[in-house]
Amino acid sequence: MPNGPLSLPARLYLLAWDTTKGRLTGSTHLHHLVRAGALTELAQRGLLFDDDGIVTPVDADSRTGDVVLDGLLELVSESLPRGWKQWVTCRARVTLDAVRAQLAAEGYLRAERKRVFGIFPSVEYELDRVPVVDALRADAREVLEGPVPVADVADREAALVALATAAELRTFASPKERRVHRARIDQLTERGGAAAPALRKVIQDVRTAVVVAATTAASTTAATTASN
């Protein structure tokens, strides 16, 4: 697979790109989705565990070699104790910025430096590897639709689909498709935490937080549109 080395948060970010229109979607809650992916991958790797609802590093000195995941491990280690749902939102843009920088450094994105009002420096990103993202989406949709039994789906792939559908990424699945595959999505959510009962709870908590973030963002956008 061309996207094999990519982390879960990086793959979720890329799934949010509309490759036909060349633009990013779901930006109002994308930082929450990316953070959820990072938390999930660290939990699946056994580097974060649930201590009576609190996100806890197994070892403060553990590292993955991935700058995004290691940055979150360090942040969790140095911060006040928080639950999984809190960590989905707490300083989530830090993880999003790290994912963008990583993908730009690896050639998936092209960074364009600009100045807002001719004064304030800003960076905008364009997608450079459209075929890779299309292949990633095709692989993920195969997990969503079958025919591979859920029991044979890798934990990481199951978590990818569970989180992408929770965030209601239209670039991945339409509302109708999410309804049609609801039972399989629930099974994939369970599969994402197959390694241990505690991990299943973690995946559920993180996915719930993503749903809340997506719903809140949609409501805020609708209210702003109505007021205008």
mmCIF file of C-alpha atoms in Angstrom:
data_model
loop_
_atom_site.group_PDB
_atom_site.id
_atom_site.type_symbol
_atom_site.label_atom_id
_atom_site.label_comp_id
_atom_site.label_asym_id
_atom_site.label_seq_id
_atom_site.Cartn_x
_atom_site.Cartn_y
_atom_site.Cartn_z
ATOM 1 C CA MET A 1 0.000 0.000 0.000
ATOM 2 C CA PRO A 2 1.368 3.454 -0.866
ATOM 3 C CA ASN A 3 0.049 4.827 2.431
ATOM 4 C CA GLY A 4 1.400 2.058 4.668
ATOM 5 C CA PRO A 5 3.888 4.104 6.716
ATOM 6 C CA LEU A 6 1.404 6.880 7.428
ATOM 7 C CA SER A 7 0.142 7.208 10.987
ATOM 8 C CA LEU A 8 -3.552 7.078 11.834
ATOM 9 C CA PRO A 9 -3.839 10.863 12.417
ATOM 10 C CA ALA A 10 -2.058 11.565 9.112
ATOM 11 C CA ARG A 11 -4.379 9.234 7.217
ATOM 12 C CA LEU A 12 -7.477 10.806 8.782
ATOM 13 C CA TYR A 13 -6.237 14.245 7.759
ATOM 14 C CA LEU A 14 -5.666 13.109 4.175
ATOM 15 C CA LEU A 15 -9.123 11.498 4.035
ATOM 16 C CA ALA A 16 -10.600 14.947 4.649
ATOM 17 C CA TRP A 17 -9.256 16.214 1.307
ATOM 18 C CA ASP A 18 -11.714 16.462 -1.564
ATOM 19 C CA THR A 19 -9.388 15.397 -4.381
ATOM 20 C CA THR A 20 -11.865 16.361 -7.099
ATOM 21 C CA LYS A 21 -12.110 19.963 -5.911
ATOM 22 C CA GLY A 22 -8.646 20.251 -4.413
ATOM 23 C CA ARG A 23 -9.797 21.495 -1.046
ATOM 24 C CA LEU A 24 -9.939 20.385 2.577
ATOM 25 C CA THR A 25 -13.325 19.590 4.136
ATOM 26 C CA GLY A 26 -14.555 19.338 7.721
ATOM 27 C CA SER A 27 -12.110 22.031 8.825
ATOM 28 C CA THR A 28 -14.292 23.163 11.740
ATOM 29 C CA HIS A 29 -13.642 19.936 13.647
ATOM 30 C CA LEU A 30 -10.739 18.372 11.766
ATOM 31 C CA HIS A 31 -8.318 19.124 14.605
ATOM 32 C CA HIS A 32 -10.471 17.000 16.930
ATOM 33 C CA LEU A 33 -10.518 14.115 14.463
ATOM 34 C CA VAL A 34 -6.749 14.220 13.989
ATOM 35 C CA ARG A 35 -6.171 14.324 17.754
ATOM 36 C CA ALA A 36 -8.553 11.377 18.174
ATOM 37 C CA GLY A 37 -6.509 9.422 15.649
ATOM 38 C CA ALA A 38 -3.294 10.129 17.516
ATOM 39 C CA LEU A 39 -4.785 9.091 20.859
ATOM 40 C CA THR A 40 -6.166 5.907 19.324
ATOM 41 C CA GLU A 41 -2.896 4.898 17.716
ATOM 42 C CA LEU A 42 -0.941 5.475 20.914
ATOM 43 C CA ALA A 43 -3.498 3.401 22.830
ATOM 44 C CA GLN A 44 -3.360 0.626 20.246
ATOM 45 C CA ARG A 45 0.423 0.611 20.461
ATOM 46 C CA GLY A 46 0.181 0.200 24.222
ATOM 47 C CA LEU A 47 1.865 3.545 24.972
ATOM 48 C CA LEU A 48 -1.209 5.135 26.553
ATOM 49 C CA PHE A 49 -3.556 3.283 28.873
ATOM 50 C CA ASP A 50 -6.732 3.991 30.763
ATOM 51 C CA ASP A 51 -6.215 4.515 34.499
ATOM 52 C CA ASP A 52 -9.742 4.826 35.897
ATOM 53 C CA GLY A 53 -10.720 7.083 33.007
ATOM 54 C CA ILE A 54 -7.483 9.076 32.947
ATOM 55 C CA VAL A 55 -5.170 9.025 29.917
ATOM 56 C CA THR A 56 -1.852 7.768 31.262
ATOM 57 C CA PRO A 57 1.488 7.147 29.511
ATOM 58 C CA VAL A 58 2.954 3.704 30.163
ATOM 59 C CA ASP A 59 6.428 5.239 30.297
ATOM 60 C CA ALA A 60 7.147 8.965 30.192
ATOM 61 C CA ASP A 61 10.288 8.274 28.164
ATOM 62 C CA SER A 62 8.667 6.041 25.515
ATOM 63 C CA ARG A 63 8.929 7.191 21.912
ATOM 64 C CA THR A 64 7.527 5.954 18.607
ATOM 65 C CA GLY A 65 9.854 7.704 16.192
ATOM 66 C CA ASP A 66 6.873 9.589 14.743
ATOM 67 C CA VAL A 67 7.096 13.302 15.526
ATOM 68 C CA VAL A 68 3.310 13.747 15.789
ATOM 69 C CA LEU A 69 2.724 10.804 18.114
ATOM 70 C CA ASP A 70 5.785 11.598 20.213
ATOM 71 C CA GLY A 71 4.680 15.217 20.529
ATOM 72 C CA LEU A 72 1.333 14.103 21.942
ATOM 73 C CA LEU A 73 2.995 11.629 24.299
ATOM 74 C CA GLU A 74 5.135 14.455 25.651
ATOM 75 C CA LEU A 75 2.139 16.774 25.977
ATOM 76 C CA VAL A 76 0.137 14.177 27.928
ATOM 77 C CA SER A 77 3.122 13.424 30.176
ATOM 78 C CA GLU A 78 3.660 17.074 31.049
ATOM 79 C CA SER A 79 0.010 18.115 31.488
ATOM 80 C CA LEU A 80 -2.611 17.806 34.185
ATOM 81 C CA PRO A 81 -4.508 14.491 34.277
ATOM 82 C CA ARG A 82 -7.365 14.385 31.770
ATOM 83 C CA GLY A 83 -9.836 11.863 30.404
ATOM 84 C CA TRP A 84 -9.959 10.636 26.807
ATOM 85 C CA LYS A 85 -12.814 12.908 25.766
ATOM 86 C CA GLN A 86 -10.996 15.922 27.216
ATOM 87 C CA TRP A 87 -7.819 15.083 25.338
ATOM 88 C CA VAL A 88 -9.696 14.930 22.034
ATOM 89 C CA THR A 89 -10.289 18.682 22.334
ATOM 90 C CA CYS A 90 -7.514 20.007 24.614
ATOM 91 C CA ARG A 91 -4.973 21.931 22.491
ATOM 92 C CA ALA A 92 -5.952 19.732 19.550
ATOM 93 C CA ARG A 93 -4.682 22.207 16.958
ATOM 94 C CA VAL A 94 -1.145 21.476 18.153
ATOM 95 C CA THR A 95 -1.492 17.946 16.779
ATOM 96 C CA LEU A 96 -3.143 19.159 13.566
ATOM 97 C CA ASP A 97 -0.297 21.617 12.931
ATOM 98 C CA ALA A 98 2.247 18.857 13.562
ATOM 99 C CA VAL A 99 0.497 16.526 11.091
ATOM 100 C CA ARG A 100 0.446 19.201 8.399
ATOM 101 C CA ALA A 101 4.124 20.003 8.887
ATOM 102 C CA GLN A 102 5.003 16.293 8.796
ATOM 103 C CA LEU A 103 3.033 15.654 5.603
ATOM 104 C CA ALA A 104 4.579 18.718 3.969
ATOM 105 C CA ALA A 105 8.072 17.521 4.900
ATOM 106 C CA GLU A 106 7.306 14.103 3.391
ATOM 107 C CA GLY A 107 5.935 15.533 0.146
ATOM 108 C CA TYR A 108 2.232 14.818 0.611
ATOM 109 C CA LEU A 109 1.426 18.516 0.965
ATOM 110 C CA ARG A 110 2.869 21.675 -0.537
ATOM 111 C CA ALA A 111 3.248 24.556 1.901
ATOM 112 C CA GLU A 112 2.734 28.070 0.577
ATOM 113 C CA ARG A 113 3.795 30.921 2.818
ATOM 114 C CA LYS A 114 1.675 34.062 2.644
ATOM 115 C CA ARG A 115 0.989 37.199 4.649
ATOM 116 C CA VAL A 116 -2.470 38.112 5.925
ATOM 117 C CA PHE A 117 -3.186 41.803 5.251
ATOM 118 C CA GLY A 118 0.374 41.950 3.972
ATOM 119 C CA ILE A 119 1.661 41.771 7.563
ATOM 120 C CA PHE A 120 0.976 38.546 9.454
ATOM 121 C CA PRO A 121 2.789 35.422 8.233
ATOM 122 C CA SER A 122 0.552 32.475 7.346
ATOM 123 C CA VAL A 123 0.967 29.044 5.763
ATOM 124 C CA GLU A 124 -1.560 27.461 3.395
ATOM 125 C CA TYR A 125 -1.343 23.856 2.252
ATOM 126 C CA GLU A 126 -2.161 22.224 -1.063
ATOM 127 C CA LEU A 127 -2.408 18.488 -1.677
ATOM 128 C CA ASP A 128 0.448 17.157 -3.813
ATOM 129 C CA ARG A 129 -0.160 13.391 -3.884
ATOM 130 C CA VAL A 130 -3.721 13.000 -5.094
ATOM 131 C CA PRO A 131 -3.309 9.351 -6.253
ATOM 132 C CA VAL A 132 -2.109 8.352 -2.772
ATOM 133 C CA VAL A 133 -5.159 9.906 -1.126
ATOM 134 C CA ASP A 134 -7.489 8.297 -3.651
ATOM 135 C CA ALA A 135 -5.884 4.912 -2.917
ATOM 136 C CA LEU A 136 -6.183 5.507 0.819
ATOM 137 C CA ARG A 137 -9.878 6.321 0.447
ATOM 138 C CA ALA A 138 -10.506 3.262 -1.736
ATOM 139 C CA ASP A 139 -8.838 0.968 0.811
ATOM 140 C CA ALA A 140 -10.824 2.496 3.690
ATOM 141 C CA ARG A 141 -14.121 2.226 1.810
ATOM 142 C CA GLU A 142 -13.423 -1.443 1.179
ATOM 143 C CA VAL A 143 -13.137 -1.881 4.940
ATOM 144 C CA LEU A 144 -16.432 -0.009 5.383
ATOM 145 C CA GLU A 145 -18.368 -1.938 2.753
ATOM 146 C CA GLY A 146 -16.779 -5.392 2.959
ATOM 147 C CA PRO A 147 -16.525 -8.128 1.788
ATOM 148 C CA VAL A 148 -13.758 -8.811 4.347
ATOM 149 C CA PRO A 149 -15.323 -9.986 7.656
ATOM 150 C CA VAL A 150 -14.874 -7.504 10.486
ATOM 151 C CA ALA A 151 -12.983 -10.136 12.488
ATOM 152 C CA ASP A 152 -10.305 -10.164 9.772
ATOM 153 C CA VAL A 153 -9.873 -6.378 9.626
ATOM 154 C CA ALA A 154 -6.725 -5.019 11.290
ATOM 155 C CA ASP A 155 -7.321 -2.985 14.453
ATOM 156 C CA ARG A 156 -5.768 0.122 12.892
ATOM 157 C CA GLU A 157 -7.899 -0.069 9.745
ATOM 158 C CA ALA A 158 -11.032 -0.583 11.828
ATOM 159 C CA ALA A 159 -10.231 2.480 13.926
ATOM 160 C CA LEU A 160 -9.647 4.572 10.788
ATOM 161 C CA VAL A 161 -13.144 3.841 9.473
ATOM 162 C CA ALA A 162 -14.772 4.176 12.900
ATOM 163 C CA LEU A 163 -13.299 7.644 13.435
ATOM 164 C CA ALA A 164 -13.812 8.896 9.874
ATOM 165 C CA THR A 165 -17.508 8.003 9.993
ATOM 166 C CA ALA A 166 -17.887 9.435 13.506
ATOM 167 C CA ALA A 167 -16.556 12.765 12.211
ATOM 168 C CA GLU A 168 -19.044 12.567 9.324
ATOM 169 C CA LEU A 169 -16.383 13.102 6.662
ATOM 170 C CA ARG A 170 -18.396 13.538 3.476
ATOM 171 C CA THR A 171 -15.254 12.911 1.454
ATOM 172 C CA PHE A 172 -15.298 9.382 2.847
ATOM 173 C CA ALA A 173 -18.955 8.392 3.217
ATOM 174 C CA SER A 174 -22.267 10.148 2.663
ATOM 175 C CA PRO A 175 -24.957 10.319 5.380
ATOM 176 C CA LYS A 176 -26.930 7.648 3.509
ATOM 177 C CA GLU A 177 -23.893 5.341 3.354
ATOM 178 C CA ARG A 178 -23.276 5.796 7.060
ATOM 179 C CA ARG A 179 -26.872 4.762 7.749
ATOM 180 C CA VAL A 180 -26.670 1.751 5.456
ATOM 181 C CA HIS A 181 -23.450 0.519 7.076
ATOM 182 C CA ARG A 182 -24.292 1.511 10.654
ATOM 183 C CA ALA A 183 -24.139 -2.040 12.011
ATOM 184 C CA ARG A 184 -20.752 -2.675 10.404
ATOM 185 C CA ILE A 185 -19.422 0.670 11.664
ATOM 186 C CA ASP A 186 -20.397 -0.341 15.207
ATOM 187 C CA GLN A 187 -18.611 -3.663 14.720
ATOM 188 C CA LEU A 188 -15.533 -1.896 13.364
ATOM 189 C CA THR A 189 -15.526 0.394 16.392
ATOM 190 C CA GLU A 190 -15.438 -2.665 18.621
ATOM 191 C CA ARG A 191 -12.746 -4.205 16.423
ATOM 192 C CA GLY A 192 -10.573 -1.113 16.803
ATOM 193 C CA GLY A 193 -10.196 -1.959 20.482
ATOM 194 C CA ALA A 194 -9.944 -5.723 20.056
ATOM 195 C CA ALA A 195 -6.613 -6.008 21.877
ATOM 196 C CA ALA A 196 -8.175 -5.562 25.330
ATOM 197 C CA PRO A 197 -11.489 -4.683 27.016
ATOM 198 C CA ALA A 198 -9.985 -1.420 28.335
ATOM 199 C CA LEU A 199 -8.933 -0.447 24.824
ATOM 200 C CA ARG A 200 -12.467 -0.981 23.533
ATOM 201 C CA LYS A 201 -13.679 1.543 26.120
ATOM 202 C CA VAL A 202 -10.979 3.974 24.996
ATOM 203 C CA ILE A 203 -12.030 3.705 21.346
ATOM 204 C CA GLN A 204 -15.676 4.223 22.315
ATOM 205 C CA ASP A 205 -14.847 7.288 24.426
ATOM 206 C CA VAL A 206 -12.680 8.837 21.729
ATOM 207 C CA ARG A 207 -15.259 8.137 19.014
ATOM 208 C CA THR A 208 -18.019 9.659 21.166
ATOM 209 C CA ALA A 209 -15.932 12.799 21.633
ATOM 210 C CA VAL A 210 -15.457 13.073 17.861
ATOM 211 C CA VAL A 211 -19.219 12.742 17.306
ATOM 212 C CA VAL A 212 -19.876 15.524 19.835
ATOM 213 C CA ALA A 213 -17.228 17.759 18.241
ATOM 214 C CA ALA A 214 -18.636 17.213 14.749
ATOM 215 C CA THR A 215 -22.214 17.847 15.893
ATOM 216 C CA THR A 216 -21.235 20.992 17.789
ATOM 217 C CA ALA A 217 -19.312 22.334 14.806
ATOM 218 C CA ALA A 218 -22.259 21.689 12.485
ATOM 219 C CA SER A 219 -24.674 23.430 14.863
ATOM 220 C CA THR A 220 -22.385 26.437 15.209
ATOM 221 C CA THR A 221 -22.019 26.735 11.440
ATOM 222 C CA ALA A 222 -25.784 26.496 10.944
ATOM 223 C CA ALA A 223 -26.438 29.147 13.604
ATOM 224 C CA THR A 224 -23.879 31.513 12.051
ATOM 225 C CA THR A 225 -25.405 31.048 8.599
ATOM 226 C CA ALA A 226 -28.901 31.707 9.942
ATOM 227 C CA SER A 227 -27.819 34.895 11.704
ATOM 228 C CA ASN A 228 -26.316 36.239 8.508
#
